[in-house]
């Protein structure tokens, strides 16, 4: 006699990947790709950093860099790499880096949930 075993298949819940420390929008990645292509150096990466200054205490900075430091967090999107040093990541965790081209001009914009105060131009903040 063979017994038919009944099996229950419940959906398995796979652990999801941790959320990205920074949201790097398609618009920002596409603009970085365009700028890197114009420079003719595919090794360039966009470095985003926070430094003291500005009217609110801290300010954002952007630069191109070929070097990835040991403490950098890197993200890739649309063929470009975003770099953030460990100190800056503390202030930028959960932020969105976007590129806007509108009536106010064309610029990279950071929407930072950690900022308690931002200045009128948006380039300076406090926590």
GROMACS .gro file of N, CA and C in nm:
model
  381
    1UNK      N    1   0.084  -0.117   0.000
    1UNK     CA    2   0.000   0.000   0.000
    1UNK      C    3   0.089   0.124   0.000
    2UNK      N    4   0.055   0.212  -0.083
    2UNK     CA    5   0.132   0.336  -0.082
    2UNK      C    6   0.042   0.448  -0.033
    3UNK      N    7   0.100   0.527   0.047
    3UNK     CA    8   0.024   0.640   0.101
    3UNK      C    9   0.063   0.764   0.025
    4UNK      N   10  -0.035   0.838  -0.012
    4UNK     CA   11  -0.010   0.963  -0.082
    4UNK      C   12   0.015   1.072   0.022
    5UNK      N   13   0.133   1.121   0.021
    5UNK     CA   14   0.169   1.224   0.119
    5UNK      C   15   0.123   1.359   0.067
    6UNK      N   16   0.060   1.431   0.151
    6UNK     CA   17   0.014   1.564   0.114
    6UNK      C   18   0.118   1.664   0.163
    7UNK      N   19   0.162   1.746   0.071
    7UNK     CA   20   0.262   1.845   0.110
    7UNK      C   21   0.201   1.983   0.102
    8UNK      N   22   0.242   2.062   0.190
    8UNK     CA   23   0.195   2.200   0.192
    8UNK      C   24   0.307   2.288   0.140
    9UNK      N   25   0.275   2.369   0.045
    9UNK     CA   26   0.375   2.462  -0.005
    9UNK      C   27   0.331   2.603   0.029
   10UNK      N   28   0.397   2.657   0.123
   10UNK     CA   29   0.368   2.796   0.157
   10UNK      C   30   0.476   2.882   0.093
   11UNK      N   31   0.441   3.002   0.057
   11UNK     CA   32   0.542   3.086  -0.006
   11UNK      C   33   0.658   3.111   0.090
   12UNK      N   34   0.776   3.094   0.039
   12UNK     CA   35   0.891   3.119   0.125
   12UNK      C   36   0.926   3.267   0.116
   13UNK      N   37   0.964   3.320   0.226
   13UNK     CA   38   1.001   3.461   0.231
   13UNK      C   39   1.152   3.468   0.229
   14UNK      N   40   1.202   3.524   0.122
   14UNK     CA   41   1.346   3.540   0.109
   14UNK      C   42   1.386   3.673   0.169
   15UNK      N   43   1.499   3.675   0.235
   15UNK     CA   44   1.542   3.804   0.290
   15UNK      C   45   1.569   3.900   0.175
   16UNK      N   46   1.519   4.018   0.188
   16UNK     CA   47   1.541   4.116   0.082
   16UNK      C   48   1.676   4.183   0.104
   17UNK      N   49   1.727   4.236  -0.004
   17UNK     CA   50   1.854   4.307   0.005
   17UNK      C   51   1.833   4.432   0.090
   18UNK      N   52   1.933   4.470   0.165
   18UNK     CA   53   1.917   4.592   0.246
   18UNK      C   54   1.895   4.711   0.153
   19UNK      N   55   1.823   4.810   0.199
   19UNK     CA   56   1.798   4.926   0.114
   19UNK      C   57   1.929   4.996   0.081
   20UNK      N   58   1.933   5.053  -0.038
   20UNK     CA   59   2.053   5.126  -0.079
   20UNK      C   60   2.071   5.245   0.016
   21UNK      N   61   2.195   5.273   0.054
   21UNK     CA   62   2.218   5.384   0.147
   21UNK      C   63   2.180   5.519   0.086
   22UNK      N   64   2.184   5.526  -0.046
   22UNK     CA   65   2.154   5.649  -0.118
   22UNK      C   66   2.070   5.613  -0.240
   23UNK      N   67   1.974   5.697  -0.274
   23UNK     CA   68   1.900   5.680  -0.399
   23UNK      C   69   1.969   5.765  -0.504
   24UNK      N   70   2.015   5.700  -0.609
   24UNK     CA   71   2.085   5.765  -0.719
   24UNK      C   72   1.991   5.755  -0.839
   25UNK      N   73   1.923   5.864  -0.874
   25UNK     CA   74   1.818   5.858  -0.975
   25UNK      C   75   1.875   5.835  -1.115
   26UNK      N   76   1.787   5.787  -1.204
   26UNK     CA   77   1.826   5.768  -1.344
   26UNK      C   78   1.871   5.900  -1.405
   27UNK      N   79   1.800   6.007  -1.373
   27UNK     CA   80   1.833   6.139  -1.427
   27UNK      C   81   1.975   6.179  -1.387
   28UNK      N   82   2.011   6.158  -1.261
   28UNK     CA   83   2.146   6.193  -1.214
   28UNK      C   84   2.250   6.103  -1.280
   29UNK      N   85   2.223   5.974  -1.286
   29UNK     CA   86   2.318   5.880  -1.347
   29UNK      C   87   2.339   5.912  -1.495
   30UNK      N   88   2.230   5.944  -1.565
   30UNK     CA   89   2.241   5.976  -1.708
   30UNK      C   90   2.324   6.103  -1.730
   31UNK      N   91   2.307   6.203  -1.643
   31UNK     CA   92   2.385   6.326  -1.656
   31UNK      C   93   2.533   6.300  -1.627
   32UNK      N   94   2.561   6.219  -1.526
   32UNK     CA   95   2.700   6.185  -1.495
   32UNK      C   96   2.762   6.113  -1.614
   33UNK      N   97   2.687   6.019  -1.672
   33UNK     CA   98   2.739   5.946  -1.789
   33UNK      C   99   2.771   6.042  -1.902
   34UNK      N  100   2.683   6.138  -1.927
   34UNK     CA  101   2.706   6.237  -2.031
   34UNK      C  102   2.834   6.317  -2.003
   35UNK      N  103   2.852   6.361  -1.879
   35UNK     CA  104   2.971   6.439  -1.841
   35UNK      C  105   3.099   6.357  -1.851
   36UNK      N  106   3.093   6.230  -1.809
   36UNK     CA  107   3.210   6.142  -1.818
   36UNK      C  108   3.246   6.119  -1.964
   37UNK      N  109   3.145   6.097  -2.048
   37UNK     CA  110   3.169   6.078  -2.192
   37UNK      C  111   3.233   6.202  -2.253
   38UNK      N  112   3.187   6.321  -2.212
   38UNK     CA  113   3.245   6.446  -2.263
   38UNK      C  114   3.392   6.460  -2.222
   39UNK      N  115   3.427   6.413  -2.102
   39UNK     CA  116   3.565   6.420  -2.054
   39UNK      C  117   3.654   6.317  -2.125
   40UNK      N  118   3.593   6.212  -2.177
   40UNK     CA  119   3.670   6.109  -2.247
   40UNK      C  120   3.750   6.019  -2.155
   41UNK      N  121   3.712   6.012  -2.027
   41UNK     CA  122   3.784   5.929  -1.931
   41UNK      C  123   3.684   5.837  -1.860
   42UNK      N  124   3.671   5.712  -1.908
   42UNK     CA  125   3.572   5.621  -1.849
   42UNK      C  126   3.602   5.580  -1.705
   43UNK      N  127   3.721   5.615  -1.653
   43UNK     CA  128   3.756   5.583  -1.515
   43UNK      C  129   3.697   5.682  -1.414
   44UNK      N  130   3.641   5.792  -1.462
   44UNK     CA  131   3.587   5.893  -1.371
   44UNK      C  132   3.461   5.843  -1.302
   45UNK      N  133   3.451   5.877  -1.174
   45UNK     CA  134   3.335   5.843  -1.092
   45UNK      C  135   3.289   5.971  -1.024
   46UNK      N  136   3.159   5.981  -0.996
   46UNK     CA  137   3.109   6.099  -0.926
   46UNK      C  138   3.123   6.079  -0.777
   47UNK      N  139   3.196   6.169  -0.712
   47UNK     CA  140   3.210   6.164  -0.567
   47UNK      C  141   3.120   6.272  -0.507
   48UNK      N  142   3.035   6.230  -0.414
   48UNK     CA  143   2.947   6.322  -0.341
   48UNK      C  144   2.999   6.326  -0.198
   49UNK      N  145   3.012   6.446  -0.143
   49UNK     CA  146   3.066   6.457  -0.008
   49UNK      C  147   2.999   6.569   0.068
   50UNK      N  148   3.018   6.565   0.199
   50UNK     CA  149   2.968   6.669   0.289
   50UNK      C  150   3.089   6.731   0.355
   51UNK      N  151   3.089   6.864   0.364
   51UNK     CA  152   3.197   6.934   0.432
   51UNK      C  153   3.139   7.048   0.514
   52UNK      N  154   3.215   7.094   0.610
   52UNK     CA  155   3.170   7.207   0.690
   52UNK      C  156   3.166   7.332   0.606
   53UNK      N  157   3.066   7.416   0.630
   53UNK     CA  158   3.055   7.542   0.558
   53UNK      C  159   2.912   7.573   0.519
   54UNK      N  160   2.896   7.678   0.444
   54UNK     CA  161   2.762   7.718   0.403
   54UNK      C  162   2.692   7.790   0.516
   55UNK      N  163   2.575   7.843   0.488
   55UNK     CA  164   2.504   7.923   0.589
   55UNK      C  165   2.435   7.837   0.694
   56UNK      N  166   2.424   7.705   0.671
   56UNK     CA  167   2.356   7.619   0.769
   56UNK      C  168   2.450   7.523   0.841
   57UNK      N  169   2.580   7.530   0.816
   57UNK     CA  170   2.676   7.448   0.889
   57UNK      C  171   2.746   7.342   0.808
   58UNK      N  172   2.674   7.277   0.716
   58UNK     CA  173   2.734   7.176   0.628
   58UNK      C  174   2.693   7.209   0.486
   59UNK      N  175   2.777   7.167   0.391
   59UNK     CA  176   2.739   7.185   0.252
   59UNK      C  177   2.777   7.062   0.172
   60UNK      N  178   2.704   7.042   0.063
   60UNK     CA  179   2.728   6.929  -0.026
   60UNK      C  180   2.835   6.966  -0.127
   61UNK      N  181   2.910   6.867  -0.170
   61UNK     CA  182   3.007   6.888  -0.275
   61UNK      C  183   3.003   6.774  -0.374
   62UNK      N  184   3.037   6.804  -0.498
   62UNK     CA  185   3.043   6.705  -0.605
   62UNK      C  186   3.175   6.723  -0.677
   63UNK      N  187   3.240   6.613  -0.709
   63UNK     CA  188   3.362   6.618  -0.788
   63UNK      C  189   3.378   6.485  -0.861
   64UNK      N  190   3.457   6.487  -0.966
   64UNK     CA  191   3.490   6.361  -1.032
   64UNK      C  192   3.620   6.308  -0.973
   65UNK      N  193   3.628   6.176  -0.961
   65UNK     CA  194   3.743   6.111  -0.900
   65UNK      C  195   3.769   5.980  -0.973
   66UNK      N  196   3.895   5.946  -0.989
   66UNK     CA  197   3.932   5.817  -1.048
   66UNK      C  198   3.963   5.715  -0.940
   67UNK      N  199   3.985   5.761  -0.817
   67UNK     CA  200   4.032   5.674  -0.709
   67UNK      C  201   3.916   5.636  -0.617
   68UNK      N  202   3.907   5.506  -0.587
   68UNK     CA  203   3.811   5.456  -0.489
   68UNK      C  204   3.889   5.428  -0.362
   69UNK      N  205   3.856   5.500  -0.255
   69UNK     CA  206   3.924   5.481  -0.127
   69UNK      C  207   3.866   5.362  -0.052
   70UNK      N  208   3.944   5.311   0.042
   70UNK     CA  209   3.904   5.191   0.117
   70UNK      C  210   3.772   5.210   0.191
   71UNK      N  211   3.747   5.330   0.243
   71UNK     CA  212   3.624   5.352   0.321
   71UNK      C  213   3.507   5.404   0.237
   72UNK      N  214   3.523   5.409   0.105
   72UNK     CA  215   3.416   5.458   0.018
   72UNK      C  216   3.303   5.356   0.004
   73UNK      N  217   3.182   5.406  -0.002
   73UNK     CA  218   3.068   5.326  -0.046
   73UNK      C  219   3.050   5.361  -0.192
   74UNK      N  220   3.035   5.260  -0.276
   74UNK     CA  221   3.015   5.288  -0.418
   74UNK      C  222   2.884   5.226  -0.465
   75UNK      N  223   2.820   5.296  -0.556
   75UNK     CA  224   2.696   5.250  -0.617
   75UNK      C  225   2.712   5.264  -0.767
   76UNK      N  226   2.660   5.166  -0.839
   76UNK     CA  227   2.664   5.174  -0.984
   76UNK      C  228   2.523   5.182  -1.038
   77UNK      N  229   2.505   5.267  -1.138
   77UNK     CA  230   2.376   5.280  -1.204
   77UNK      C  231   2.399   5.329  -1.345
   78UNK      N  232   2.334   5.265  -1.440
   78UNK     CA  233   2.340   5.306  -1.580
   78UNK      C  234   2.484   5.323  -1.630
   79UNK      N  235   2.575   5.241  -1.579
   79UNK     CA  236   2.712   5.244  -1.628
   79UNK      C  237   2.802   5.346  -1.562
   80UNK      N  238   2.755   5.414  -1.458
   80UNK     CA  239   2.840   5.510  -1.387
   80UNK      C  240   2.847   5.473  -1.239
   81UNK      N  241   2.950   5.523  -1.173
   81UNK     CA  242   2.972   5.491  -1.032
   81UNK      C  243   2.963   5.617  -0.948
   82UNK      N  244   2.891   5.605  -0.836
   82UNK     CA  245   2.879   5.711  -0.737
   82UNK      C  246   2.962   5.669  -0.616
   83UNK      N  247   3.046   5.759  -0.565
   83UNK     CA  248   3.130   5.732  -0.449
   83UNK      C  249   3.091   5.824  -0.334
   84UNK      N  250   3.088   5.768  -0.212
   84UNK     CA  251   3.061   5.847  -0.092
   84UNK      C  252   3.155   5.798   0.017
   85UNK      N  253   3.231   5.890   0.078
   85UNK     CA  254   3.321   5.850   0.187
   85UNK      C  255   3.240   5.820   0.312
   86UNK      N  256   3.300   5.748   0.406
   86UNK     CA  257   3.229   5.701   0.525
   86UNK      C  258   3.173   5.815   0.609
   87UNK      N  259   3.247   5.923   0.626
   87UNK     CA  260   3.198   6.035   0.707
   87UNK      C  261   3.076   6.099   0.641
   88UNK      N  262   3.083   6.121   0.511
   88UNK     CA  263   2.971   6.183   0.440
   88UNK      C  264   2.849   6.094   0.439
   89UNK      N  265   2.871   5.963   0.433
   89UNK     CA  266   2.759   5.869   0.430
   89UNK      C  267   2.674   5.882   0.556
   90UNK      N  268   2.736   5.914   0.669
   90UNK     CA  269   2.660   5.932   0.793
   90UNK      C  270   2.557   6.043   0.779
   91UNK      N  271   2.590   6.147   0.703
   91UNK     CA  272   2.499   6.260   0.684
   91UNK      C  273   2.405   6.239   0.565
   92UNK      N  274   2.443   6.150   0.473
   92UNK     CA  275   2.365   6.132   0.350
   92UNK      C  276   2.281   6.005   0.348
   93UNK      N  277   2.288   5.923   0.452
   93UNK     CA  278   2.214   5.796   0.453
   93UNK      C  279   2.065   5.823   0.428
   94UNK      N  280   2.010   5.757   0.328
   94UNK     CA  281   1.869   5.772   0.295
   94UNK      C  282   1.839   5.886   0.201
   95UNK      N  283   1.940   5.963   0.161
   95UNK     CA  284   1.919   6.078   0.074
   95UNK      C  285   1.899   6.035  -0.071
   96UNK      N  286   1.843   6.125  -0.149
   96UNK     CA  287   1.825   6.102  -0.293
   96UNK      C  288   1.909   6.203  -0.369
   97UNK      N  289   1.989   6.153  -0.462
   97UNK     CA  290   2.070   6.240  -0.548
   97UNK      C  291   2.004   6.240  -0.684
   98UNK      N  292   1.965   6.358  -0.729
   98UNK     CA  293   1.889   6.372  -0.853
   98UNK      C  294   1.954   6.481  -0.938
   99UNK      N  295   1.914   6.487  -1.063
   99UNK     CA  296   1.958   6.595  -1.151
   99UNK      C  297   1.833   6.661  -1.207
  100UNK      N  298   1.823   6.791  -1.189
  100UNK     CA  299   1.707   6.867  -1.236
  100UNK      C  300   1.751   6.967  -1.341
  101UNK      N  301   1.670   6.980  -1.444
  101UNK     CA  302   1.692   7.081  -1.548
  101UNK      C  303   1.557   7.149  -1.568
  102UNK      N  304   1.537   7.261  -1.497
  102UNK     CA  305   1.407   7.328  -1.503
  102UNK      C  306   1.428   7.480  -1.505
  103UNK      N  307   1.323   7.555  -1.476
  103UNK     CA  308   1.331   7.701  -1.480
  103UNK      C  309   1.435   7.758  -1.384
  104UNK      N  310   1.463   7.686  -1.277
  104UNK     CA  311   1.562   7.733  -1.180
  104UNK      C  312   1.705   7.702  -1.224
  105UNK      N  313   1.721   7.629  -1.333
  105UNK     CA  314   1.852   7.595  -1.385
  105UNK      C  315   1.876   7.446  -1.384
  106UNK      N  316   1.992   7.407  -1.431
  106UNK     CA  317   2.031   7.266  -1.436
  106UNK      C  318   2.132   7.241  -1.325
  107UNK      N  319   2.102   7.143  -1.239
  107UNK     CA  320   2.192   7.117  -1.126
  107UNK      C  321   2.162   6.982  -1.063
  108UNK      N  322   2.263   6.929  -0.995
  108UNK     CA  323   2.242   6.812  -0.911
  108UNK      C  324   2.174   6.860  -0.784
  109UNK      N  325   2.078   6.780  -0.735
  109UNK     CA  326   1.999   6.817  -0.618
  109UNK      C  327   2.003   6.700  -0.520
  110UNK      N  328   2.020   6.730  -0.392
  110UNK     CA  329   2.017   6.626  -0.289
  110UNK      C  330   1.896   6.650  -0.200
  111UNK      N  331   1.811   6.549  -0.191
  111UNK     CA  332   1.698   6.552  -0.097
  111UNK      C  333   1.741   6.467   0.022
  112UNK      N  334   1.767   6.533   0.134
  112UNK     CA  335   1.827   6.467   0.248
  112UNK      C  336   1.730   6.461   0.366
  113UNK      N  337   1.682   6.341   0.402
  113UNK     CA  338   1.589   6.330   0.514
  113UNK      C  339   1.655   6.359   0.650
  114UNK      N  340   1.787   6.362   0.655
  114UNK     CA  341   1.859   6.389   0.780
  114UNK      C  342   1.873   6.538   0.808
  115UNK      N  343   1.851   6.620   0.707
  115UNK     CA  344   1.869   6.764   0.723
  115UNK      C  345   1.751   6.823   0.799
  116UNK      N  346   1.780   6.891   0.908
  116UNK     CA  347   1.673   6.955   0.985
  116UNK      C  348   1.647   7.097   0.934
  117UNK      N  349   1.748   7.158   0.876
  117UNK     CA  350   1.736   7.292   0.820
  117UNK      C  351   1.815   7.295   0.690
  118UNK      N  352   1.760   7.357   0.588
  118UNK     CA  353   1.835   7.378   0.465
  118UNK      C  354   1.828   7.526   0.430
  119UNK      N  355   1.928   7.572   0.359
  119UNK     CA  356   1.927   7.712   0.319
  119UNK      C  357   1.839   7.727   0.194
  120UNK      N  358   1.816   7.848   0.155
  120UNK     CA  359   1.729   7.875   0.041
  120UNK      C  360   1.776   7.813  -0.089
  121UNK      N  361   1.906   7.806  -0.110
  121UNK     CA  362   1.957   7.751  -0.236
  121UNK      C  363   1.965   7.599  -0.232
  122UNK      N  364   1.953   7.539  -0.114
  122UNK     CA  365   1.954   7.393  -0.103
  122UNK      C  366   2.091   7.330  -0.100
  123UNK      N  367   2.198   7.410  -0.103
  123UNK     CA  368   2.331   7.350  -0.104
  123UNK      C  369   2.392   7.340   0.035
  124UNK      N  370   2.324   7.392   0.135
  124UNK     CA  371   2.374   7.391   0.271
  124UNK      C  372   2.265   7.338   0.363
  125UNK      N  373   2.306   7.270   0.472
  125UNK     CA  374   2.207   7.210   0.562
  125UNK      C  375   2.265   7.196   0.701
  126UNK      N  376   2.177   7.166   0.797
  126UNK     CA  377   2.220   7.131   0.932
  126UNK      C  378   2.145   7.006   0.975
  127UNK      N  379   2.202   6.936   1.074
  127UNK     CA  380   2.140   6.814   1.125
  127UNK      C  381   2.114   6.826   1.273
   0.00000   0.00000   0.00000
